Amino acid sequence: DIQMTQSPSLLSASVGDRVTITCRASQSISKFLSWYQQKPGKAPKFLIYAASTLQSGVPSRFSGSGSGTDFTLTISSLQPDDFATYYCQQSSTSAWTFGQGTKVQIK
Amino acid sequence: EVQLLESGGGLVQPGGSLRLSCAASGFTFTTYGMRWVRQAPGKGLEWVSAISNDAGTTYYADSVKGRFTVSRDNSKNTLYLQMNSLRAEDTAIYYCARSGVTTVASIFYYYMDVWGKGTTVTVSS
């Protein structure tokens, strides 16, 4: 199976900060990468597909980039509603896999 | 409103069985593949299983292969996960999710765009 590794695992930031989360695949996955946001006690929320395309309704402060093995999720100006855990997920093979998650907490 | 609602979770002894259900509404169920994802207490997300829209193709994570069976009843707009030989490490919240797809330059990109609220499975004696 393809392994997905996110960094950092924990990120402390303040409202208004620019935040970047990195996701690395153990082999090339082209652009078959999605991002999800999860808040405590809630189901994940779909944010981005094809590495960089925002799902309808997702604020434009979120952006994704990358292809091959290295990807990033950027929040241009962190808002109070953005404190959550973020997961990348590959769909290059039939066995989809997630990164271990990055928790974005208040500094 | 597009909605997924899981049910069937509970407490089961190691070695036991459980069947989860996921009722879909608000969209044409027969045109979407579906997936199960789980989350152990305090842990990250783990993809468990997938099934195509016509039930013709199924996939499983290695951790559940041979023990779990995914199925669907398109006449009832319902997805199922039959879980046998349950182990303590199967303890988790189980989510069902819709497998959306978008075509970009003739390439199909799949993702999980709609999620249920989850049902909790606890395997313990």
Coordinates of C-alpha atoms in Angstrom, one line a residue:
Chain A
D1 CA 0.0 0.0 0.0
I2 CA 1.0 3.6 -0.6
Q3 CA 2.1 5.3 2.7
M4 CA 1.1 8.9 3.2
T5 CA 3.2 11.0 5.7
Q6 CA 2.1 14.4 6.9
S7 CA 4.2 17.0 8.6
P8 CA 4.0 18.5 11.1
S9 CA 1.7 16.3 13.2
L10 CA 0.9 19.3 15.4
L11 CA 1.0 22.9 14.4
S12 CA 0.4 25.9 16.7
A13 CA -0.7 29.1 15.1
S14 CA -2.6 32.3 15.6
V15 CA -5.6 33.8 13.9
G16 CA -4.4 35.5 10.7
D17 CA -1.3 33.3 10.3
R18 CA -0.5 31.6 7.0
V19 CA -0.3 27.9 7.6
T20 CA 1.2 25.2 5.4
I21 CA 0.8 21.4 5.9
T22 CA 2.9 19.0 3.9
C23 CA 1.9 15.5 2.7
R24 CA 4.3 13.1 1.1
A25 CA 3.5 9.8 -0.7
S26 CA 5.7 6.8 -0.6
Q27 CA 5.5 6.6 -4.4
S28 CA 4.1 8.8 -7.2
I29 CA 0.4 9.4 -7.0
S30 CA 0.2 12.0 -9.8
K31 CA -2.5 14.4 -8.5
F32 CA -4.8 11.7 -7.0
L33 CA -4.8 13.5 -3.6
S34 CA -7.6 14.9 -1.5
W35 CA -7.7 16.9 1.7
Y36 CA -10.2 16.7 4.6
Q37 CA -10.8 18.7 7.7
Q38 CA -12.1 17.1 10.9
K39 CA -13.2 18.7 14.1
P40 CA -13.5 16.8 17.5
G41 CA -16.6 14.6 17.6
K42 CA -17.5 15.3 14.0
A43 CA -17.2 13.5 10.7
P44 CA -14.5 14.6 8.3
K45 CA -15.4 17.4 5.8
F46 CA -14.2 17.2 2.2
L47 CA -12.0 20.2 1.1
I48 CA -9.9 19.6 -1.9
Y49 CA -9.6 17.0 -4.7
A50 CA -7.1 16.5 -7.6
A51 CA -4.5 18.0 -5.3
S52 CA -5.6 21.6 -5.9
T53 CA -9.3 21.9 -6.8
L54 CA -11.5 23.3 -4.0
Q55 CA -14.8 21.6 -3.3
S56 CA -17.8 23.9 -3.8
G57 CA -18.4 26.0 -0.7
V58 CA -14.9 25.7 0.7
P59 CA -13.4 29.2 1.5
S60 CA -10.8 30.5 -0.9
R61 CA -8.3 30.9 1.9
F62 CA -7.7 27.2 1.5
S63 CA -5.5 26.0 -1.4
G64 CA -3.7 22.9 -2.4
S65 CA -0.7 22.2 -4.6
G66 CA 1.7 19.5 -5.7
S67 CA 1.9 16.4 -7.8
G68 CA 3.8 13.2 -7.8
T69 CA 4.9 12.6 -4.2
D70 CA 4.9 16.0 -2.5
F71 CA 1.8 18.0 -1.7
T72 CA 0.8 21.0 0.4
L73 CA -2.3 22.4 2.0
T74 CA -2.2 26.1 2.7
I75 CA -4.5 28.3 4.7
S76 CA -3.7 31.8 3.7
S77 CA -5.1 33.5 6.8
L78 CA -6.1 31.2 9.6
Q79 CA -9.6 31.8 11.0
P80 CA -11.1 30.6 14.3
D81 CA -13.2 28.0 12.5
D82 CA -10.1 26.5 10.9
F83 CA -8.7 25.0 14.2
A84 CA -9.1 21.3 13.4
T85 CA -7.2 18.2 12.2
Y86 CA -6.4 17.9 8.6
Y87 CA -5.9 14.7 6.6
C88 CA -4.5 14.0 3.2
Q89 CA -5.7 10.9 1.3
Q90 CA -4.5 9.2 -1.9
S91 CA -6.8 7.6 -4.5
S92 CA -4.1 6.5 -6.9
T93 CA -4.7 2.8 -6.1
S94 CA -7.7 0.8 -5.1
A95 CA -6.5 0.7 -1.5
W96 CA -7.0 4.3 -0.5
T97 CA -4.8 5.5 2.4
F98 CA -4.7 8.6 4.6
G99 CA -2.0 10.6 6.2
Q100 CA -1.8 10.4 10.0
G101 CA -3.3 13.9 10.3
T102 CA -2.1 17.3 11.3
K103 CA -3.7 19.0 14.2
V104 CA -3.8 22.8 14.0
Q105 CA -4.2 24.3 17.4
I106 CA -4.4 27.8 18.8
K107 CA -1.0 29.2 19.8
Chain B
E1 CA -30.7 17.2 1.5
V2 CA -27.9 14.8 0.8
Q3 CA -27.5 12.5 3.8
L4 CA -25.9 9.3 5.0
L5 CA -27.0 7.7 8.3
E6 CA -25.1 4.8 9.8
S7 CA -26.6 2.4 12.3
G8 CA -25.8 -1.0 13.8
G9 CA -22.9 -0.2 16.0
G10 CA -22.6 -1.5 19.5
L11 CA -20.6 -3.6 22.0
V12 CA -19.5 -7.1 20.8
Q13 CA -17.2 -9.7 22.2
P14 CA -13.9 -10.6 20.5
G15 CA -14.7 -13.2 17.8
G16 CA -18.2 -11.9 17.4
S17 CA -20.1 -10.4 14.4
L18 CA -21.9 -7.2 13.7
R19 CA -23.6 -5.7 10.6
L20 CA -23.5 -2.0 10.0
S21 CA -25.9 -0.2 7.8
C22 CA -25.8 3.1 6.0
A23 CA -29.0 4.6 4.7
A24 CA -28.6 7.1 1.9
S25 CA -31.0 9.9 0.9
G26 CA -31.1 13.0 -1.2
F27 CA -29.2 11.7 -4.1
T28 CA -29.3 8.9 -6.7
F29 CA -27.7 6.1 -4.7
T30 CA -27.3 3.8 -7.7
T31 CA -24.9 6.1 -9.5
Y32 CA -22.3 6.3 -6.7
G33 CA -19.6 4.0 -5.3
M34 CA -19.5 4.0 -1.6
R35 CA -16.9 3.5 1.1
W36 CA -16.4 2.7 4.7
V37 CA -13.8 4.5 6.8
R38 CA -13.0 4.0 10.5
Q39 CA -11.3 5.9 13.2
A40 CA -10.0 4.2 16.4
P41 CA -10.3 6.2 19.6
G42 CA -7.8 9.1 19.5
K43 CA -6.4 7.9 16.2
G44 CA -6.5 9.0 12.5
L45 CA -8.7 7.9 9.7
E46 CA -8.4 4.4 8.1
W47 CA -10.0 3.4 4.8
V48 CA -11.8 0.1 5.3
S49 CA -13.7 -1.0 2.2
A50 CA -15.3 0.2 -1.0
I51 CA -18.0 -1.0 -3.4
S52 CA -18.9 0.1 -6.9
N53 CA -22.3 1.6 -7.7
D54 CA -23.5 -1.7 -9.1
A55 CA -21.9 -3.9 -6.4
G56 CA -19.8 -5.5 -9.1
T57 CA -16.5 -4.5 -7.6
T58 CA -15.4 -4.5 -3.9
Y59 CA -12.1 -3.6 -2.2
Y60 CA -10.8 -4.1 1.3
A61 CA -8.0 -2.9 3.5
D62 CA -5.5 -5.7 4.3
S63 CA -6.5 -5.3 8.0
V64 CA -10.0 -6.5 7.4
K65 CA -9.7 -8.7 4.3
G66 CA -11.4 -12.1 4.8
R67 CA -13.3 -10.9 7.9
F68 CA -15.4 -8.0 6.6
T69 CA -17.8 -8.0 3.6
V70 CA -19.3 -4.9 2.0
S71 CA -22.6 -5.0 0.1
R72 CA -25.4 -2.7 -0.9
D73 CA -29.1 -2.9 -1.7
N74 CA -29.8 -0.3 -4.3
S75 CA -33.6 -0.9 -4.0
K76 CA -33.3 0.2 -0.4
N77 CA -30.6 2.9 -0.9
T78 CA -28.6 1.2 1.8
L79 CA -24.9 0.2 2.2
Y80 CA -23.8 -2.6 4.5
L81 CA -20.7 -3.8 6.2
Q82 CA -20.8 -7.3 7.7
M83 CA -18.0 -7.7 10.2
N84 CA -17.0 -11.1 11.4
S85 CA -14.2 -12.4 13.7
L86 CA -14.0 -9.1 15.4
R87 CA -10.9 -8.1 17.2
A88 CA -10.2 -5.4 19.9
E89 CA -8.3 -3.4 17.2
D90 CA -11.5 -3.1 15.2
T91 CA -12.9 -0.8 17.9
A92 CA -13.6 2.5 16.2
I93 CA -16.2 4.9 14.8
Y94 CA -17.3 3.6 11.4
Y95 CA -18.2 6.2 8.8
C96 CA -19.8 5.6 5.5
A97 CA -18.9 8.0 2.7
R98 CA -20.1 8.7 -0.8
S99 CA -17.4 8.2 -3.5
G100 CA -17.7 11.3 -5.7
V101 CA -15.9 11.6 -9.0
T102 CA -14.9 14.5 -11.3
T103 CA -13.3 14.2 -14.7
V104 CA -10.5 16.6 -15.6
A105 CA -8.8 16.2 -19.0
S106 CA -10.2 12.7 -19.3
I107 CA -8.8 11.7 -15.9
F108 CA -11.2 10.5 -13.2
Y109 CA -10.6 11.9 -9.8
Y110 CA -12.3 10.1 -6.9
Y111 CA -12.9 11.4 -3.4
M112 CA -15.3 11.1 -0.4
D113 CA -17.5 14.1 -0.6
V114 CA -20.4 13.2 1.7
W115 CA -20.0 11.5 5.1
G116 CA -22.3 10.1 7.7
K117 CA -22.0 11.0 11.3
G118 CA -20.6 7.5 12.2
T119 CA -21.6 4.6 14.3
T120 CA -19.4 3.3 17.2
V121 CA -18.2 -0.3 17.4
T122 CA -16.6 -1.5 20.6
V123 CA -15.0 -5.0 20.7
S124 CA -14.4 -6.0 24.2
S125 CA -15.1 -8.8 26.6

